[in-house]
Coordinates of C-alpha atoms in Angstrom, one line a residue:
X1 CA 18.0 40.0 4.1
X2 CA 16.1 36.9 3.6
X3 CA 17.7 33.6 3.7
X4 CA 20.8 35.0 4.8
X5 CA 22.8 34.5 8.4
X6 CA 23.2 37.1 10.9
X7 CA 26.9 36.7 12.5
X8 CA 26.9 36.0 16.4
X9 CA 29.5 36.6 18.8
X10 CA 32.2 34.1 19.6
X11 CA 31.5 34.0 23.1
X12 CA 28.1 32.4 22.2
X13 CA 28.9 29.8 19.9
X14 CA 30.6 27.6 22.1
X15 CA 27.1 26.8 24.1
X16 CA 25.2 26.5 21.1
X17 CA 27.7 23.6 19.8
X18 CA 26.8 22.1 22.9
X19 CA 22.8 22.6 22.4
X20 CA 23.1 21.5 18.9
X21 CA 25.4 18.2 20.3
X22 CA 22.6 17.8 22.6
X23 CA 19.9 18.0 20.5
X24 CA 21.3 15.5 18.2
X25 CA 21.8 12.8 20.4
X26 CA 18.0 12.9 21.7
X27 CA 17.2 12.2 18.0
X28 CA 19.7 9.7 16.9
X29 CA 18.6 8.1 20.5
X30 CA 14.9 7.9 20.3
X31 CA 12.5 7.3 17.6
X32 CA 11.5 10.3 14.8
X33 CA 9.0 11.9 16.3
X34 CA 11.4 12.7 19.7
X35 CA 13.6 14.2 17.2
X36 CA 11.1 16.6 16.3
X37 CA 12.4 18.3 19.4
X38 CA 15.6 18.8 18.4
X39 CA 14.0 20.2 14.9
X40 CA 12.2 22.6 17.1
X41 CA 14.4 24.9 18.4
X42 CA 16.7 26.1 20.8
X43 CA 18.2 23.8 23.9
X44 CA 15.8 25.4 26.4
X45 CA 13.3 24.7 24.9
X46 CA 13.8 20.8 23.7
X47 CA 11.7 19.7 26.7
X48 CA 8.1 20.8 25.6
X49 CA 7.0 20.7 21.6
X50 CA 5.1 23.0 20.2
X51 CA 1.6 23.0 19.3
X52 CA 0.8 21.7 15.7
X53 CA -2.0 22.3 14.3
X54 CA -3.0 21.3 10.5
X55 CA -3.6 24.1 7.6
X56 CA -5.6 22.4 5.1
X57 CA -5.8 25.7 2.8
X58 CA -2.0 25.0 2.3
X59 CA -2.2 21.3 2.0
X60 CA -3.0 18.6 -0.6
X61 CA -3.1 14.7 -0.4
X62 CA -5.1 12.2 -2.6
X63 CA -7.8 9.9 -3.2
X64 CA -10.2 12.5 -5.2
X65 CA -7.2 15.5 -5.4
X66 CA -8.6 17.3 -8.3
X67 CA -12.2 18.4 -9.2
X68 CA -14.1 17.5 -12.2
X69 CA -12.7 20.6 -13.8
X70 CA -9.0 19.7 -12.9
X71 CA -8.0 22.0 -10.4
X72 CA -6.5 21.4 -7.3
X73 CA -8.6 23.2 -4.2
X74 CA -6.5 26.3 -3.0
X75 CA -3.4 25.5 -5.3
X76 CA -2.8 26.8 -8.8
X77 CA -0.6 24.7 -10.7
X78 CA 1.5 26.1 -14.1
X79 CA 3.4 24.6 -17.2
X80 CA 3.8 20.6 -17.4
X81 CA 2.3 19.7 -14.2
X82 CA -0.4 17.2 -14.4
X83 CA -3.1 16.9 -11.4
X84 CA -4.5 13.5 -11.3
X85 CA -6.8 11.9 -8.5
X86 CA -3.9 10.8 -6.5
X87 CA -0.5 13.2 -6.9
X88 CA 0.5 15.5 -9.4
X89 CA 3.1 15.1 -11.7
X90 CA 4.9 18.2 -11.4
X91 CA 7.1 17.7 -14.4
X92 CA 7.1 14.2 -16.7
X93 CA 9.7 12.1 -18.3
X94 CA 10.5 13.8 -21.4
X95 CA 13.3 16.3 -22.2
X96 CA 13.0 20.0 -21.4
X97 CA 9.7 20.0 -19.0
X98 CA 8.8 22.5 -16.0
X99 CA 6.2 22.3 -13.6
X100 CA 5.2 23.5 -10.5
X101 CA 2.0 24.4 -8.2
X102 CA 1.8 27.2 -5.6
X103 CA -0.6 28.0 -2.9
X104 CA -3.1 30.7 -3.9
X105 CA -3.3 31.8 -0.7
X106 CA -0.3 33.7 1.2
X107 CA 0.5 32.2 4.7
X108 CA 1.5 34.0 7.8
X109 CA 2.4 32.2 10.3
X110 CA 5.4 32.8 12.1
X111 CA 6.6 29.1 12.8
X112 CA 5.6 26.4 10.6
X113 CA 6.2 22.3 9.7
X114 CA 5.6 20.7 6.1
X115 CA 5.6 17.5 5.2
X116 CA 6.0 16.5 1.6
X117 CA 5.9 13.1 -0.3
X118 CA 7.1 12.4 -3.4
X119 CA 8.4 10.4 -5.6
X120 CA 11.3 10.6 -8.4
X121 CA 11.3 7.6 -10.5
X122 CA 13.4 7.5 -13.7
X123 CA 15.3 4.6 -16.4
X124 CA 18.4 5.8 -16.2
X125 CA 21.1 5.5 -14.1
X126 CA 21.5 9.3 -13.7
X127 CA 18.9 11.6 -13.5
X128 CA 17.6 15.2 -14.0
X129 CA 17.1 18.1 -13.0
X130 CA 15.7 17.8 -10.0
X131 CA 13.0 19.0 -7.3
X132 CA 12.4 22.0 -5.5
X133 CA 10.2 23.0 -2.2
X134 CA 9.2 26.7 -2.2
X135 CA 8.8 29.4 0.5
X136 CA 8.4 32.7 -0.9
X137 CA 7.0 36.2 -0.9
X138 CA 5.5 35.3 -4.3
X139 CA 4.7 32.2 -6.6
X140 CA 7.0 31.9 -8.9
X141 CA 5.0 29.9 -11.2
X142 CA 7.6 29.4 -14.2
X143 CA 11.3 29.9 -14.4
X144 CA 14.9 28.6 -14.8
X145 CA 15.0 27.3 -11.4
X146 CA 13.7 23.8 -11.0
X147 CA 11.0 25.2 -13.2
X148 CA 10.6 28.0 -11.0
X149 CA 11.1 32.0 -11.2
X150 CA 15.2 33.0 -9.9
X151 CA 15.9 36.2 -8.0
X152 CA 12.9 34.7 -5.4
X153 CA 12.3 36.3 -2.2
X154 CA 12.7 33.6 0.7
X155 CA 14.0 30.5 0.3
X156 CA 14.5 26.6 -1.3
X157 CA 15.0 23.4 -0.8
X158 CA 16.7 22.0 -3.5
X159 CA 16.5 18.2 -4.2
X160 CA 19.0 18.7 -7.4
X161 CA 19.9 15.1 -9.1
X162 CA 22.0 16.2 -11.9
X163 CA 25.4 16.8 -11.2
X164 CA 26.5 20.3 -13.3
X165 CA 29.6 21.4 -11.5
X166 CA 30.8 17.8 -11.8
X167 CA 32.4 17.4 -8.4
X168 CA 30.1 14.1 -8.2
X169 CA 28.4 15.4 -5.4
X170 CA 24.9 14.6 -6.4
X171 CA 21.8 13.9 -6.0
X172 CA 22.0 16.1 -2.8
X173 CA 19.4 18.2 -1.1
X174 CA 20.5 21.8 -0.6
X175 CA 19.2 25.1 1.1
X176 CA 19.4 28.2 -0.7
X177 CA 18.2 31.7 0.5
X178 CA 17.6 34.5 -1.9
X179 CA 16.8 38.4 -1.0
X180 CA 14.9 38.7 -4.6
X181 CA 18.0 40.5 -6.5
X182 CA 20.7 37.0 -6.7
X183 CA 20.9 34.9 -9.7
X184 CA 20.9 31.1 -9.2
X185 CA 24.0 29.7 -9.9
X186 CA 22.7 26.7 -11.8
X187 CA 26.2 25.7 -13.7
X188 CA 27.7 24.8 -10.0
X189 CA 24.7 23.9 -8.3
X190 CA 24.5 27.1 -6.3
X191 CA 27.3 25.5 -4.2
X192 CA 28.3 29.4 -3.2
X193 CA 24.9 30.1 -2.4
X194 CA 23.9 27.3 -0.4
X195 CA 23.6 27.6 3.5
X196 CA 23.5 23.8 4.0
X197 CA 23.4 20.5 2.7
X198 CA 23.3 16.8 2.2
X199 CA 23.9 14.3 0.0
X200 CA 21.0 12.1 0.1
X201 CA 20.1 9.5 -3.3
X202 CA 15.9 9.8 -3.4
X203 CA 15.7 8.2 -7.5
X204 CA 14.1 5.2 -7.7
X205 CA 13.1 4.2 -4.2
X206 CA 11.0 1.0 -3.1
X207 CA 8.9 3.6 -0.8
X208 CA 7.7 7.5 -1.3
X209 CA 10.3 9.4 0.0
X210 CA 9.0 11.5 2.5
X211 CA 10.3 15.5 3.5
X212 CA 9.8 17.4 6.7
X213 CA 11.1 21.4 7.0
X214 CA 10.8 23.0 9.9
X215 CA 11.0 26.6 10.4
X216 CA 10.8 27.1 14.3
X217 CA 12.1 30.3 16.2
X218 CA 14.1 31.3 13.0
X219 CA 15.6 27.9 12.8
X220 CA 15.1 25.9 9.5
X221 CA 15.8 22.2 9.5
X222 CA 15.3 19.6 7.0
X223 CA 14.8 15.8 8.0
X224 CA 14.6 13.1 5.4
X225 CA 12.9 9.4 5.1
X226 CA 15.0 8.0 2.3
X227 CA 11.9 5.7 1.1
X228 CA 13.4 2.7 2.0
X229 CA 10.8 1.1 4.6
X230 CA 7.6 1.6 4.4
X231 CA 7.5 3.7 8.5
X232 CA 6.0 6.8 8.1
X233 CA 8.1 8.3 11.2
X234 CA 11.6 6.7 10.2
X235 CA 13.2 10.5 9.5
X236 CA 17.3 11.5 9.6
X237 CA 18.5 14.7 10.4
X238 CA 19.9 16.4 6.8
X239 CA 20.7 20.3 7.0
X240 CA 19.9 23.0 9.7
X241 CA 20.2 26.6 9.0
X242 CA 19.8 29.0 12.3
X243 CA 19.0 32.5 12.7
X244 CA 17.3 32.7 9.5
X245 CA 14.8 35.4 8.5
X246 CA 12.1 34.3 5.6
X247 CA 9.4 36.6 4.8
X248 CA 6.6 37.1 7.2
X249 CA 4.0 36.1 4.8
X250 CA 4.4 33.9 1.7
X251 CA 3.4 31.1 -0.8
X252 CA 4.2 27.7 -0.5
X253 CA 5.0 26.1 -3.4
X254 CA 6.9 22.6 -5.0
X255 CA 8.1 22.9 -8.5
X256 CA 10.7 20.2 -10.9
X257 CA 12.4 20.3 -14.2
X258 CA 14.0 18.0 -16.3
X259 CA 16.9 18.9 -19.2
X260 CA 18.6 16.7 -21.5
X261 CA 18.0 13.5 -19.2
X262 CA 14.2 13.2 -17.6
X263 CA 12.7 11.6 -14.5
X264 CA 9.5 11.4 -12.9
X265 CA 8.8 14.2 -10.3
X266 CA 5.8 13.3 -8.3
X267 CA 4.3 14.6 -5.4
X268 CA 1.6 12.6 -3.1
X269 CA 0.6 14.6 -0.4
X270 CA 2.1 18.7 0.7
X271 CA 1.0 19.0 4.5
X272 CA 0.9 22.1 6.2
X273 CA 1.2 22.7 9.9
X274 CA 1.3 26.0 12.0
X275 CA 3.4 25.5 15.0
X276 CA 3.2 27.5 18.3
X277 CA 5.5 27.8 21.1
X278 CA 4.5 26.3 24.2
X279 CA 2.6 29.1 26.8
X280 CA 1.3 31.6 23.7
X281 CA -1.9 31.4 22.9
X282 CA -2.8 28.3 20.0
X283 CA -5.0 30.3 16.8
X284 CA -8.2 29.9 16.7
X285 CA -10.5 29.5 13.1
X286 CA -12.7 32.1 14.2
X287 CA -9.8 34.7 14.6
X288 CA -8.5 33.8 11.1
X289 CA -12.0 33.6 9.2
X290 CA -13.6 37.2 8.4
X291 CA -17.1 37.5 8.7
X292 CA -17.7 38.1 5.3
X293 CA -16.3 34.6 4.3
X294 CA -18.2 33.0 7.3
X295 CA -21.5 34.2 5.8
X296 CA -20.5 33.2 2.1
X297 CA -19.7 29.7 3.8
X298 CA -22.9 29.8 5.1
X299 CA -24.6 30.2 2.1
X300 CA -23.2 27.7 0.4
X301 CA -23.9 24.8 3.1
X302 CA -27.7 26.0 3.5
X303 CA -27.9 26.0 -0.8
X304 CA -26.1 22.6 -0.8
X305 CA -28.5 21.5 2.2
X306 CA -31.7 22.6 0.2
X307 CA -30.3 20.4 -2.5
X308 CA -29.7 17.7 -0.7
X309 CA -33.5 17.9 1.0
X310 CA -34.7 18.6 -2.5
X311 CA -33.0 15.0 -4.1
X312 CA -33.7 13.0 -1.0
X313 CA -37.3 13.5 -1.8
X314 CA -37.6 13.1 -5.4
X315 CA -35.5 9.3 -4.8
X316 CA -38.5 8.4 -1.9
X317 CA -41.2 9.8 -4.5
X318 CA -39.4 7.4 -7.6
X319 CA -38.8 4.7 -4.5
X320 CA -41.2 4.1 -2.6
X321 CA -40.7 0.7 -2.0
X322 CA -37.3 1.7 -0.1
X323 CA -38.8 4.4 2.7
X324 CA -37.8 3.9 5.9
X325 CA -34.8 2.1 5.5
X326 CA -31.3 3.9 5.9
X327 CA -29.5 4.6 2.7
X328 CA -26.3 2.7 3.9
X329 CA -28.4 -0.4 3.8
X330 CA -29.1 -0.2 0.4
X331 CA -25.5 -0.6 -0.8
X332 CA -23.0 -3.0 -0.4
X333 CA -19.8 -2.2 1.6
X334 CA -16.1 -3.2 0.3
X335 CA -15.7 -5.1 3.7
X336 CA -19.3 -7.4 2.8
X337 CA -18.7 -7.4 -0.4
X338 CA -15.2 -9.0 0.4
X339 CA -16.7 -11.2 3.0
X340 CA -19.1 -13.0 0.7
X341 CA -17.2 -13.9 -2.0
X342 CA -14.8 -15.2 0.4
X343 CA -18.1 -16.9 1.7
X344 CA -19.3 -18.0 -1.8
X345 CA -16.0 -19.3 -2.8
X346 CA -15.2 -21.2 0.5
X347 CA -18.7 -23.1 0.0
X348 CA -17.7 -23.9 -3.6
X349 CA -14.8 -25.7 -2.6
X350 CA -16.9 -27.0 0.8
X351 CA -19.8 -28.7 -2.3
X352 CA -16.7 -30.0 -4.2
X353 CA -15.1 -31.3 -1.4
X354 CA -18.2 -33.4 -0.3
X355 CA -18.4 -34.9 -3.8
X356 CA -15.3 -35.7 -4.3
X357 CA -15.4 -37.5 -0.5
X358 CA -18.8 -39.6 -1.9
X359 CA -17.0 -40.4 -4.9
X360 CA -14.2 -42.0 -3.2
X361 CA -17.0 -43.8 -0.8
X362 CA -18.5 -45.4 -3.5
X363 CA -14.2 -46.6 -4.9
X364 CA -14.1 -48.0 -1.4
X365 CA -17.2 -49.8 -1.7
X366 CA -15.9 -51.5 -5.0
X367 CA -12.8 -52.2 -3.2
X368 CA -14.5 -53.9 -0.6
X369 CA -16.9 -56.1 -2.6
X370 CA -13.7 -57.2 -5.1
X371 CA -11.3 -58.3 -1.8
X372 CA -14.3 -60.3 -0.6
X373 CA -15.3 -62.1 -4.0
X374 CA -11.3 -62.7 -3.9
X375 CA -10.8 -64.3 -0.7
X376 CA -14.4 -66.6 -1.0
X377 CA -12.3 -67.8 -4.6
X378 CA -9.5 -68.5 -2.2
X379 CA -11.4 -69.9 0.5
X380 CA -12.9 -72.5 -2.3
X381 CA -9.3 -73.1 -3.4
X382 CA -8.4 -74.6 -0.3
X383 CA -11.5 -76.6 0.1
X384 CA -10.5 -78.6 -2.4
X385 CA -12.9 -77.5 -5.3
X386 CA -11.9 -78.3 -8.5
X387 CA -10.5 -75.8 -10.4
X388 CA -11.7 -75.0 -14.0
X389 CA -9.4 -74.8 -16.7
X390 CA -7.5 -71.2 -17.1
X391 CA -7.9 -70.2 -13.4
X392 CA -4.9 -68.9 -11.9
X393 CA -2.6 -70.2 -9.2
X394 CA -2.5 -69.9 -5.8
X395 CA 0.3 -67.4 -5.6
X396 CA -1.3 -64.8 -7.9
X397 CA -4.5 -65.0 -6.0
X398 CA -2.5 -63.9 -2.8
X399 CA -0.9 -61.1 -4.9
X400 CA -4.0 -59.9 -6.5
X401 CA -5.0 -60.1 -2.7
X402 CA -2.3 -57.9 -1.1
X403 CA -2.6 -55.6 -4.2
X404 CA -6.0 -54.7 -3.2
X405 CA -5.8 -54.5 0.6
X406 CA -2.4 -51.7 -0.7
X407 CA -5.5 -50.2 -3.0
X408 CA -7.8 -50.3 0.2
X409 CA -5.2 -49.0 2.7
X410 CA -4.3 -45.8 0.4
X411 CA -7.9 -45.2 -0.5
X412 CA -8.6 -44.7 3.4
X413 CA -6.2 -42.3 3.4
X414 CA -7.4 -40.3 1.0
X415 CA -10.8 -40.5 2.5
X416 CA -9.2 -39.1 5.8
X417 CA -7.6 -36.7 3.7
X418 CA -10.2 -35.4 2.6
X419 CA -12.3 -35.3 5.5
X420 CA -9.3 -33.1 7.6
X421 CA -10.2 -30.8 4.3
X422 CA -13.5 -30.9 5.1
X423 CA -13.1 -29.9 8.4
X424 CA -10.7 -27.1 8.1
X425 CA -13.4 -25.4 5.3
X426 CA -15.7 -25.7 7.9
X427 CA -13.4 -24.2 10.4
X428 CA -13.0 -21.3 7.6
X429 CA -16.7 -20.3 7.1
X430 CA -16.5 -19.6 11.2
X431 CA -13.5 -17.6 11.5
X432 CA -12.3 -16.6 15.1
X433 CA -10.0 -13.6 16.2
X434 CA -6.7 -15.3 14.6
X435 CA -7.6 -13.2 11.8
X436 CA -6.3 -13.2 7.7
X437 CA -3.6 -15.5 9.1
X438 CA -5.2 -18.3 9.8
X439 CA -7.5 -18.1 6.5
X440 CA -4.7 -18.1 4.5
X441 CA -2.9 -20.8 6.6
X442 CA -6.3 -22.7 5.8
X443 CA -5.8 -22.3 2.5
X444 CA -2.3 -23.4 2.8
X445 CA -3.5 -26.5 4.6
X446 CA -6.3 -27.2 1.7
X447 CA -3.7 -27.1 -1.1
X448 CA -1.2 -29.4 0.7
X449 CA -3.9 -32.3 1.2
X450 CA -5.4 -31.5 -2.1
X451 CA -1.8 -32.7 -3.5
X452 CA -1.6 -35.8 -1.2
X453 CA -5.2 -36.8 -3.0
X454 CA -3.5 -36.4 -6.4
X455 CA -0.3 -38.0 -5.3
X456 CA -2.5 -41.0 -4.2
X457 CA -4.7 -41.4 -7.2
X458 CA -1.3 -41.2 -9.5
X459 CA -0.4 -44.2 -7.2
X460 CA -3.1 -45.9 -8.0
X461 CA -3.9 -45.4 -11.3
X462 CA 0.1 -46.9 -12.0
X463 CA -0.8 -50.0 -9.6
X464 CA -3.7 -50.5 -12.2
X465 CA -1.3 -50.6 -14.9
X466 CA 1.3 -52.2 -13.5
X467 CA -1.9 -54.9 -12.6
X468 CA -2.8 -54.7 -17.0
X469 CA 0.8 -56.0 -17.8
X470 CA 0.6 -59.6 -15.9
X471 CA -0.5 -62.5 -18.2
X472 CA -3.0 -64.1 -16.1
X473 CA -6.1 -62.3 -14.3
X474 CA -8.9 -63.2 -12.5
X475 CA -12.1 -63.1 -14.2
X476 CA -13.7 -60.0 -11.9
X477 CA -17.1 -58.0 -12.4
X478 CA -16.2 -54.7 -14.4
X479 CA -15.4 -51.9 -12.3
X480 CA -17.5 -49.1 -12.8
X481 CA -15.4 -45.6 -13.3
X482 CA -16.8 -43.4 -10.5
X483 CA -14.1 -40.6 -11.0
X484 CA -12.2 -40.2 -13.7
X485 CA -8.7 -38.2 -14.0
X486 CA -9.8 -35.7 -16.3
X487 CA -13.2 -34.7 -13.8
X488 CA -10.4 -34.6 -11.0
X489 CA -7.9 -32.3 -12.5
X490 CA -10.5 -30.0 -13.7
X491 CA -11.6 -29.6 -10.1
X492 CA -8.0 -29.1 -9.0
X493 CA -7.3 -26.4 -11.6
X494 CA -10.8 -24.5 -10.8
X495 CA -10.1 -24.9 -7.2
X496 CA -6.4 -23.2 -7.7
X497 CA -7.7 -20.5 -10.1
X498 CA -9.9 -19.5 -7.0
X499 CA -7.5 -19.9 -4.9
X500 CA -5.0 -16.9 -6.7
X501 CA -8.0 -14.5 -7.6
X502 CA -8.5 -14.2 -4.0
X503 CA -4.7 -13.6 -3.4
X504 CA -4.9 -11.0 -6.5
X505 CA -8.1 -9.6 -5.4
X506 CA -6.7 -9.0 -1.5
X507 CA -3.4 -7.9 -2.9
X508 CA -5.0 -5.1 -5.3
X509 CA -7.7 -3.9 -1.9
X510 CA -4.8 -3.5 0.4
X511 CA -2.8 -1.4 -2.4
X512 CA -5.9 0.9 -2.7
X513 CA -5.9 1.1 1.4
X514 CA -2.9 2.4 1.7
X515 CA -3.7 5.7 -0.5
X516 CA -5.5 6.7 2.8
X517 CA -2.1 6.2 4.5

């Protein structure tokens, strides 16, 4: 009867508590893919894993998911579930939805692994109905059960977030087995029916939670990642269910509902592994793969080759400018793309940098030429030439004097300022092996001495006020405005605008890499 237990003798189950004791302490004491051992069977056999090997006719994982006419390759999907390029939604937020998709294909393997991410997102506190991953002698493409058919043949693994019996016992992940002729209990969340369970809270996680069954030597065990780090391999134990008998051939399937209260149920990536036990013989694709399929395969690539041939030939006739070079030359790559605006943008601020540096040449200049006009008026002063009527005393002279060398002193700083900016651009445009690190720590560095120059200039421009409110001045040559505020600020606001694009810009390529992931 499948998904039920077969009873064992007493005398036995003392050394199994040990095996099972065992087992759990390799997993708890290594890292999650030792654990897979304990996952894998029996205590003899912890020492060697079996042989994975990946199914890609009972698997699914994005970019490019669906086809142009919406299907899924070797799935079928049924009622409310949406395909898109990167998951499929088996049931939306909205009241009363089902979904589910199956494999089209029956499996028959006698050991096998899944892994399954997903994702069940939702606004309220308390969520429904849940999320169900199928084994079964048939797809159950619509029905009462998470959206699925009841009286199934095999079994399910029920992640069930509404709590119907209300013993607040949910969300939990449970393991029901069905012979094809029991009703679900869905008012007390088949908690007769269930062979094992957990109580595990995957709504609204940071991170895809991630799902792995394995059914190894008629042993099923279910191992959670309860999304909250973003490591792949970071699985707890959950349920195990031993000496359990499934149907030798089936459908895999993933199917979700939602009732009076709705969440998001979706599903990135349904892997498939056949495993074999260590010393049998591993399956081979030519053993699986009948000759009649072999030859329509065949077909197809020599058409799709001919096609290929015929369009390479018509581009070299309509381009012939381009023959002999390698297509890949032709386009532009995300990673040189990336790399020259970098590039383009660092030399931007490199030509800004520069003129702002000559600007500040030329202030010093100025400075230079009105300290040594001062001191030849002092130099005269003590001479003993006679003053004219309305010049100043000695006194202001000497503060107009130390005002200027202040002016001088923090105008040299900015110029070294700058050119420590200068050279860390420079340092930019030849990067080592430190890596994105070090850019950004550049960019860090650019921004903090870009603040001392404003700081600086703010300085000065309240000396020169500060200069405007004294009665009495010397009668100078005007003093020609090489850089204004408004010309500087404008700079710093383009160069900071820059400077978040690119943070933006890397921030929305390393979200698109890790679809791969």
């Amino acid at each position: 009867m499948a998904g039920s237990r077969r009873k064992r003798p007493q005398a036995r189950s003392r050394p199994f508590v040990y095996a099972l004791l065992l087992s759990l302490s390799r997993f708890v004491g290594g890292d999650g893919l030792e654990g897979d051992a304990m996952a894998a069977g029996a205590a003899g056999t912890q020492a060697e894993l079996p042989h994975r090997r990946f199914e890609y006719k009972y698997s699914f994982k994005g970019p490019h998911l669906v086809q142009s006419d919406g299907t899924v390759p070797f799935w079928a999907h049924a009622g409310n579930a949406i395909p898109s390029s990167d998951q499929i939604r088996i049931a939306p937020s909205l009241k009363s939805q089902r979904g589910s998709v199956w494999t089209k294909a029956k499996a028959a393997f006698e050991n096998w692994e899944i892994e399954v991410t997903f994702r069940v997102t939702g606004r309220g506190r308390i969520g429904a109905d849940g999320l169900a991953i199928w084994y079964t002698e048939n797809q159950g493409l619509e029905g009462p059960v998470f959206g699925s058919a009841d009286m199934w043949n095999g079994v399910g693994i029920f992640f069930d977030s509404f709590d119907n019996d209300g013993k607040k016992n949910n969300p939990a992940i449970v393991i029901v087995g069905n012979n094809g002729q029991i009703h679900y209990d869905h008012q007390n969340d088949g908690a007769s029916q269930a062979l094992a369970s957990c109580q595990r809270d995957f709504r609204n996680k940071p991170y895809p939670v991630r799902a792995k069954i394995i059914y190894y030597q008629k042993t099923l065990t279910v191992m959670i990642n309860n999304g909250f780090t973003p490591d792949k391999n970071d699985y707890e134990f959950c349920a195990k269910v031993e000496n359990m008998v499934i149907p030798s051939q089936g459908h895999f399937g993933i199917s979700a509902a939602t009732g009076g209260l709705a969440d998001d149920h979706d599903v990135l990536s349904f892997l498939t592994f056949q495993l074999t036990e260590p010393g049998k013989e591993t399956p081979t694709p030519d053993k699986e793969i009948s000759e009649k399929e072999k030859e329509k395969y065949q077909e197809e690539f020599e058409h799709f080759q001919q096609e290929l041939d015929k369009k390479k030939e018509e581009f070299q006739k309509g381009h012939p400018d381009l023959q002999g070079q390698p297509a890949d030359d032709i386009f532009e790559s995300v990673g040189d793309r990336e790399l020259r605006q970098i590039f383009e943008g660092q030399n931007r601020i490199h030509l800004e940098i520069k003129q702002l540096n000559r600007q500040l040449d030329m202030i010093l200049d100025e400075q230079r030429r009105y300290v040594s006009s001062l001191s030849e008026e002092i130099s005269k002063r003590g001479a003993g030439v006679p003053s004219q009527h309305g010049q100043i005393g000695q006194q202001e002279l000497d503060t107009v004097v130390k005002t200027q060398q202040e002016i001088m002193r923090q105008v040299n700083e900015m110029k070294n300022s700058m050119s420590e900016t200068v050279r860390l651009v420079s340092g930019m445009q030849h990067p080592g092996a430190a890596g994105a690190y070090e850019s950004t720590q550049h960019f860090m560095d650019i921004k903090e001495h870009l603040h001392v120059v404003k700081r600086d200039i703010d300085s000065l421009a309240q000396r020169s006020l500060s200069s405007n409110e004294k009665p009495k001045c010397p009668e100078l040559p005007p003093f020609p405005s090489c850089l204004s505020t408004v010309h500087f600020v404008i700079f710093v606001v383009v160069q900071t605008v820059l400077f978040i694009s690119y943070i933006m810009y890397r921030t929305q390529q390393e979200a698109a890499a890790k679809k791969f992931f």
